[in-house]
PDB file of C-alpha atoms and ligand atoms in Angstrom:
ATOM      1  CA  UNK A1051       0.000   0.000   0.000  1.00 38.00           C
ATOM      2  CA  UNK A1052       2.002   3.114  -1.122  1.00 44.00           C
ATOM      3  CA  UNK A1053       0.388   5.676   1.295  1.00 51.00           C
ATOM      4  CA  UNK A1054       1.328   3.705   4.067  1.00 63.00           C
ATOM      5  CA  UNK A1055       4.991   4.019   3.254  1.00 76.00           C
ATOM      6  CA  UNK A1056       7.873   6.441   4.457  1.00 85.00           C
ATOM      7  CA  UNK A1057       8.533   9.196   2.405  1.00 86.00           C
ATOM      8  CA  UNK A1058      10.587  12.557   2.649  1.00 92.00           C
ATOM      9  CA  UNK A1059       8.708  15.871   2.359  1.00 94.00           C
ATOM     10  CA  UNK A1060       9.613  17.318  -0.643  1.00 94.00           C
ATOM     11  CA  UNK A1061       8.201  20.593   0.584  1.00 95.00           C
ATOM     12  CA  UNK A1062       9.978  20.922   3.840  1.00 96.00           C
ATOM     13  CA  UNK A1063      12.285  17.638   4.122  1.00 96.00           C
ATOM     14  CA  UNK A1064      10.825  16.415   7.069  1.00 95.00           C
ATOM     15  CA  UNK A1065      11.067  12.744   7.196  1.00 93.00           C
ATOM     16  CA  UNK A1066       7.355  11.477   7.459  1.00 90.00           C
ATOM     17  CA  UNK A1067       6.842   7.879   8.736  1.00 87.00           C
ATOM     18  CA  UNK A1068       3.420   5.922   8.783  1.00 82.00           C
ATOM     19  CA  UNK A1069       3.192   5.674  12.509  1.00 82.00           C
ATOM     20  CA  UNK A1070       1.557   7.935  14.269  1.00 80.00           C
ATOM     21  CA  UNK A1071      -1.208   9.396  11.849  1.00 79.00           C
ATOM     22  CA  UNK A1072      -3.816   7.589  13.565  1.00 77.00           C
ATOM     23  CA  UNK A1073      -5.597   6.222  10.275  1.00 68.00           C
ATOM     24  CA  UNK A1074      -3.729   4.126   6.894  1.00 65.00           C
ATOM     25  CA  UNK A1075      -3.898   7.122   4.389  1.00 70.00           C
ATOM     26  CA  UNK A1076      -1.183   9.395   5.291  1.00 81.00           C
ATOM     27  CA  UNK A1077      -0.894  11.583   2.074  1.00 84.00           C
ATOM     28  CA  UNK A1078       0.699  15.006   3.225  1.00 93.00           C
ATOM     29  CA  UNK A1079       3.420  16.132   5.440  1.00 95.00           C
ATOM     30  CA  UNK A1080       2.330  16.564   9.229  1.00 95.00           C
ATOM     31  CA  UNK A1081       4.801  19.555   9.338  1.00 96.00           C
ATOM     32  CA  UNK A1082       4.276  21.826   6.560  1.00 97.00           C
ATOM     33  CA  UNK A1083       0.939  19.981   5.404  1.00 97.00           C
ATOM     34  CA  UNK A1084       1.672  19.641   2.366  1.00 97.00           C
ATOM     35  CA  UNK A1085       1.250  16.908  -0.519  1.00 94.00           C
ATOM     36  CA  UNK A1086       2.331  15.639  -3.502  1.00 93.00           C
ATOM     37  CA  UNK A1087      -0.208  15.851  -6.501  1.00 95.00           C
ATOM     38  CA  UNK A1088      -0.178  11.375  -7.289  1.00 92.00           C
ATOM     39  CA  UNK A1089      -3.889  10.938  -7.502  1.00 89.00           C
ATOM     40  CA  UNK A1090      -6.388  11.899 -10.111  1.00 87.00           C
ATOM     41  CA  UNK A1091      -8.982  10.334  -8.025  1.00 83.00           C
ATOM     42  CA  UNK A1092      -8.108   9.900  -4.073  1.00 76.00           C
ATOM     43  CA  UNK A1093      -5.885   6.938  -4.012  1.00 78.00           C
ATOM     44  CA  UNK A1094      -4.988   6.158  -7.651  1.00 87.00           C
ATOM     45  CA  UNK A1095      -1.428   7.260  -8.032  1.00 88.00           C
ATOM     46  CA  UNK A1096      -2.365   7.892 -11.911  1.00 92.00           C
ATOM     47  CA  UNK A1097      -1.410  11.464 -11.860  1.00 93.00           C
ATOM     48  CA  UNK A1098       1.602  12.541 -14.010  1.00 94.00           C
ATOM     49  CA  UNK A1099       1.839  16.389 -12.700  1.00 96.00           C
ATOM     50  CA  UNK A1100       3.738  15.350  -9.349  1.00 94.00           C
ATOM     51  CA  UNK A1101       3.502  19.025  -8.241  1.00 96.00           C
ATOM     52  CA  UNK A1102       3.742  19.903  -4.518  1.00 97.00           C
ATOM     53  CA  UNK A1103      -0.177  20.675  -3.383  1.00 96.00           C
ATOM     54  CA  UNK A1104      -0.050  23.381  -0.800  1.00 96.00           C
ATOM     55  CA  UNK A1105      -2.545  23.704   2.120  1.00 96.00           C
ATOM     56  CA  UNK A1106      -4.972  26.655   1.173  1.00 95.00           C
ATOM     57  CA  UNK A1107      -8.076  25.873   3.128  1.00 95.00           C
ATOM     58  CA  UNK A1108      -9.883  24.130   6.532  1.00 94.00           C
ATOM     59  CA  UNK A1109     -13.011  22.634   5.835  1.00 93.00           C
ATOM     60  CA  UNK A1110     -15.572  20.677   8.276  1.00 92.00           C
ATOM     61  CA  UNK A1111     -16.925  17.777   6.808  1.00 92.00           C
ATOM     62  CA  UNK A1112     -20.808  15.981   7.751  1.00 92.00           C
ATOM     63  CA  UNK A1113     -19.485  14.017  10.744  1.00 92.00           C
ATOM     64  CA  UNK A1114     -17.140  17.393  11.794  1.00 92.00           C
ATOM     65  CA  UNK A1115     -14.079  16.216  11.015  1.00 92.00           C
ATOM     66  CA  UNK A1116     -11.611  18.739   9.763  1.00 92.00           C
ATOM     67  CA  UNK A1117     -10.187  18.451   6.012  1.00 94.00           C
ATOM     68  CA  UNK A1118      -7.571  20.214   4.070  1.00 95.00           C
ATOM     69  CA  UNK A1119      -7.704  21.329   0.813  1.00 96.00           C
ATOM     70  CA  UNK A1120      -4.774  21.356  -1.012  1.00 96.00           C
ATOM     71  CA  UNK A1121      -4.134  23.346  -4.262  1.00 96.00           C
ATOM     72  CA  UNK A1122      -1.026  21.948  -6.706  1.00 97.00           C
ATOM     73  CA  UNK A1123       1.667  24.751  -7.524  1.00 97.00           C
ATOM     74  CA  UNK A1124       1.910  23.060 -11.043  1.00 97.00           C
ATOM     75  CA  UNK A1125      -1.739  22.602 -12.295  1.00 97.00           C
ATOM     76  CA  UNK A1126      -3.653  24.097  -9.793  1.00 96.00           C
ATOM     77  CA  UNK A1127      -5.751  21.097  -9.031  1.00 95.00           C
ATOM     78  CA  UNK A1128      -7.572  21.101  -5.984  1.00 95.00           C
ATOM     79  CA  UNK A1129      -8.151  18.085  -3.765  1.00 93.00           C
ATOM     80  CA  UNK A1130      -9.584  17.746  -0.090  1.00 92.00           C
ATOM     81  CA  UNK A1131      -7.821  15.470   2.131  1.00 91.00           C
ATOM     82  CA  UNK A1132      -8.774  14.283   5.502  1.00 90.00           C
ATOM     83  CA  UNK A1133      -6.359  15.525   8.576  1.00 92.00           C
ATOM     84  CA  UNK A1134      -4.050  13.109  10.613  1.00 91.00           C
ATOM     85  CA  UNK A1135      -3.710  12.540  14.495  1.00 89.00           C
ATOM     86  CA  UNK A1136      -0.433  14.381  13.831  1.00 92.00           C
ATOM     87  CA  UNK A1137      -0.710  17.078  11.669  1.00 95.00           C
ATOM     88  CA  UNK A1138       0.751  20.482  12.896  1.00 96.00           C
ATOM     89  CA  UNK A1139      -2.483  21.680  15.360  1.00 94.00           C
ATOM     90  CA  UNK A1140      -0.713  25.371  15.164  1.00 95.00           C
ATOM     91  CA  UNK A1141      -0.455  25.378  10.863  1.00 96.00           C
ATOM     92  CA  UNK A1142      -4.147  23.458  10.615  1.00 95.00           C
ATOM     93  CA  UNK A1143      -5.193  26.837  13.047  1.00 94.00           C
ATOM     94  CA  UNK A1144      -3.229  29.007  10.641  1.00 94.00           C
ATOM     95  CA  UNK A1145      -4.694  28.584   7.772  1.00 95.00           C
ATOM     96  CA  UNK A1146      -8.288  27.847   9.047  1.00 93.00           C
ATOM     97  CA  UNK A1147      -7.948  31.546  10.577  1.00 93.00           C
ATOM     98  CA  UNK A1148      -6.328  32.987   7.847  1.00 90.00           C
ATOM     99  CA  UNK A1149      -9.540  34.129   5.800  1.00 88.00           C
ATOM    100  CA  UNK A1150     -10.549  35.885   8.674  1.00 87.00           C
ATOM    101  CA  UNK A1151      -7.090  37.449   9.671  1.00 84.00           C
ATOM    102  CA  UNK A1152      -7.177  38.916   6.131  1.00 85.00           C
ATOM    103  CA  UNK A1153     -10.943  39.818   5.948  1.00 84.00           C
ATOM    104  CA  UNK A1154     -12.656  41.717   2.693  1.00 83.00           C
ATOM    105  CA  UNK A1155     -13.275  44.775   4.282  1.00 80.00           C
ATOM    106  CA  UNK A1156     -11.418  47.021   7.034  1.00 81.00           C
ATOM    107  CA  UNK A1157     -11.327  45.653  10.262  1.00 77.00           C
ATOM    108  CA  UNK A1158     -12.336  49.098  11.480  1.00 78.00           C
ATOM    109  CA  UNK A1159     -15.609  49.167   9.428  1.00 83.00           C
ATOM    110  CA  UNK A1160     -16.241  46.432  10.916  1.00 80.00           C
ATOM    111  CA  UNK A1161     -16.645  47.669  14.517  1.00 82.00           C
ATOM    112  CA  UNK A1162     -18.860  50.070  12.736  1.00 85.00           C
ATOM    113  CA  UNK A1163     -21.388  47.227  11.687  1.00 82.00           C
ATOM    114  CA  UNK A1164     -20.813  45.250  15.425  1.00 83.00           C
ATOM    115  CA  UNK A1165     -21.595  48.910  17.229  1.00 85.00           C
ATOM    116  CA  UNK A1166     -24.748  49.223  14.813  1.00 85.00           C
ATOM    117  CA  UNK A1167     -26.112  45.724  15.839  1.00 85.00           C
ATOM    118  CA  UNK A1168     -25.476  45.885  19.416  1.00 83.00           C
ATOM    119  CA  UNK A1169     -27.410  49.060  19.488  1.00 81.00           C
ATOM    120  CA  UNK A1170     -30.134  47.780  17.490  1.00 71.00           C
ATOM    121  CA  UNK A1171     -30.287  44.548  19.831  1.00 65.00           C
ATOM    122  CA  UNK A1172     -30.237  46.974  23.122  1.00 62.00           C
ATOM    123  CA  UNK A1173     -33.391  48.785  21.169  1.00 64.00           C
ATOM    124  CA  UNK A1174     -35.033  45.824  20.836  1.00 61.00           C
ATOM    125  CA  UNK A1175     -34.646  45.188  24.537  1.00 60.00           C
ATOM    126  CA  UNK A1176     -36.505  48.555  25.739  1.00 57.00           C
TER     127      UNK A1176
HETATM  128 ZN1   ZN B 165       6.609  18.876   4.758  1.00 52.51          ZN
HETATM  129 ZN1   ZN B 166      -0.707  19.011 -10.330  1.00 52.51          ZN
END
């Protein structure tokens, strides 16, 4: 089974070894989170590309597990993969916080809006 074998990172270099994911599929690096682009469908290894897939995105699936969804540097691909027992808790928070670190709009519009609904929720009280 080749995602149950040792590989090196070829992101970071980190030496990543089966043990320890908690689950058979380890398919990214539990230090930078990051993957290799193998798999047209999950598990196929019939990909050519070979590109490193960065971690872009958290998502929560049905059963509220935590995902990543990785985007290849070569072809852009995107792919969700499920998280490991241990995958880098402070990088998964990183990037799951990052949309909202870097929001839309200025941050200081956005008291604005809070200030507006508080007051309308403390006129709704009276
Ligand atoms: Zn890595
Ligand atoms: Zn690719």
């Amino acid at each position: 089974m080749a995602c149950a074998e040792s590989f090196t990172c070829k992101a970071c270099g980190a030496f990543v070894v089966p043990e320890g994911a908690g689950s058979q599929h380890r398919n990214h690096c539990p230090k930078c989170l990051s993957s290799i682009h193998v798999d047209n469908e999950p598990g196929d290894r019939a990909s050519l590309c070979k590109g490193i897939m960065i971690p872009i995105g958290v998502w929560i699936r049905k059963n509220g597990e935590w995902a990543i969804i990785h985007r290849c540097q070569l072809c852009g691909t995107l792919s969700s993969n499920r998280i490991a027992a241990d995958d880098n808790p402070v990088l998964l928070m990183s990037i799951a916080l990052k949309p909202l670190a870097a929001p839309p709009f200025p941050l200081g519009r956005m008291e604005q809006i809070v200030n507006k609904l508080s007051e309308k929720s403390y006129e709704h009280k009276q």
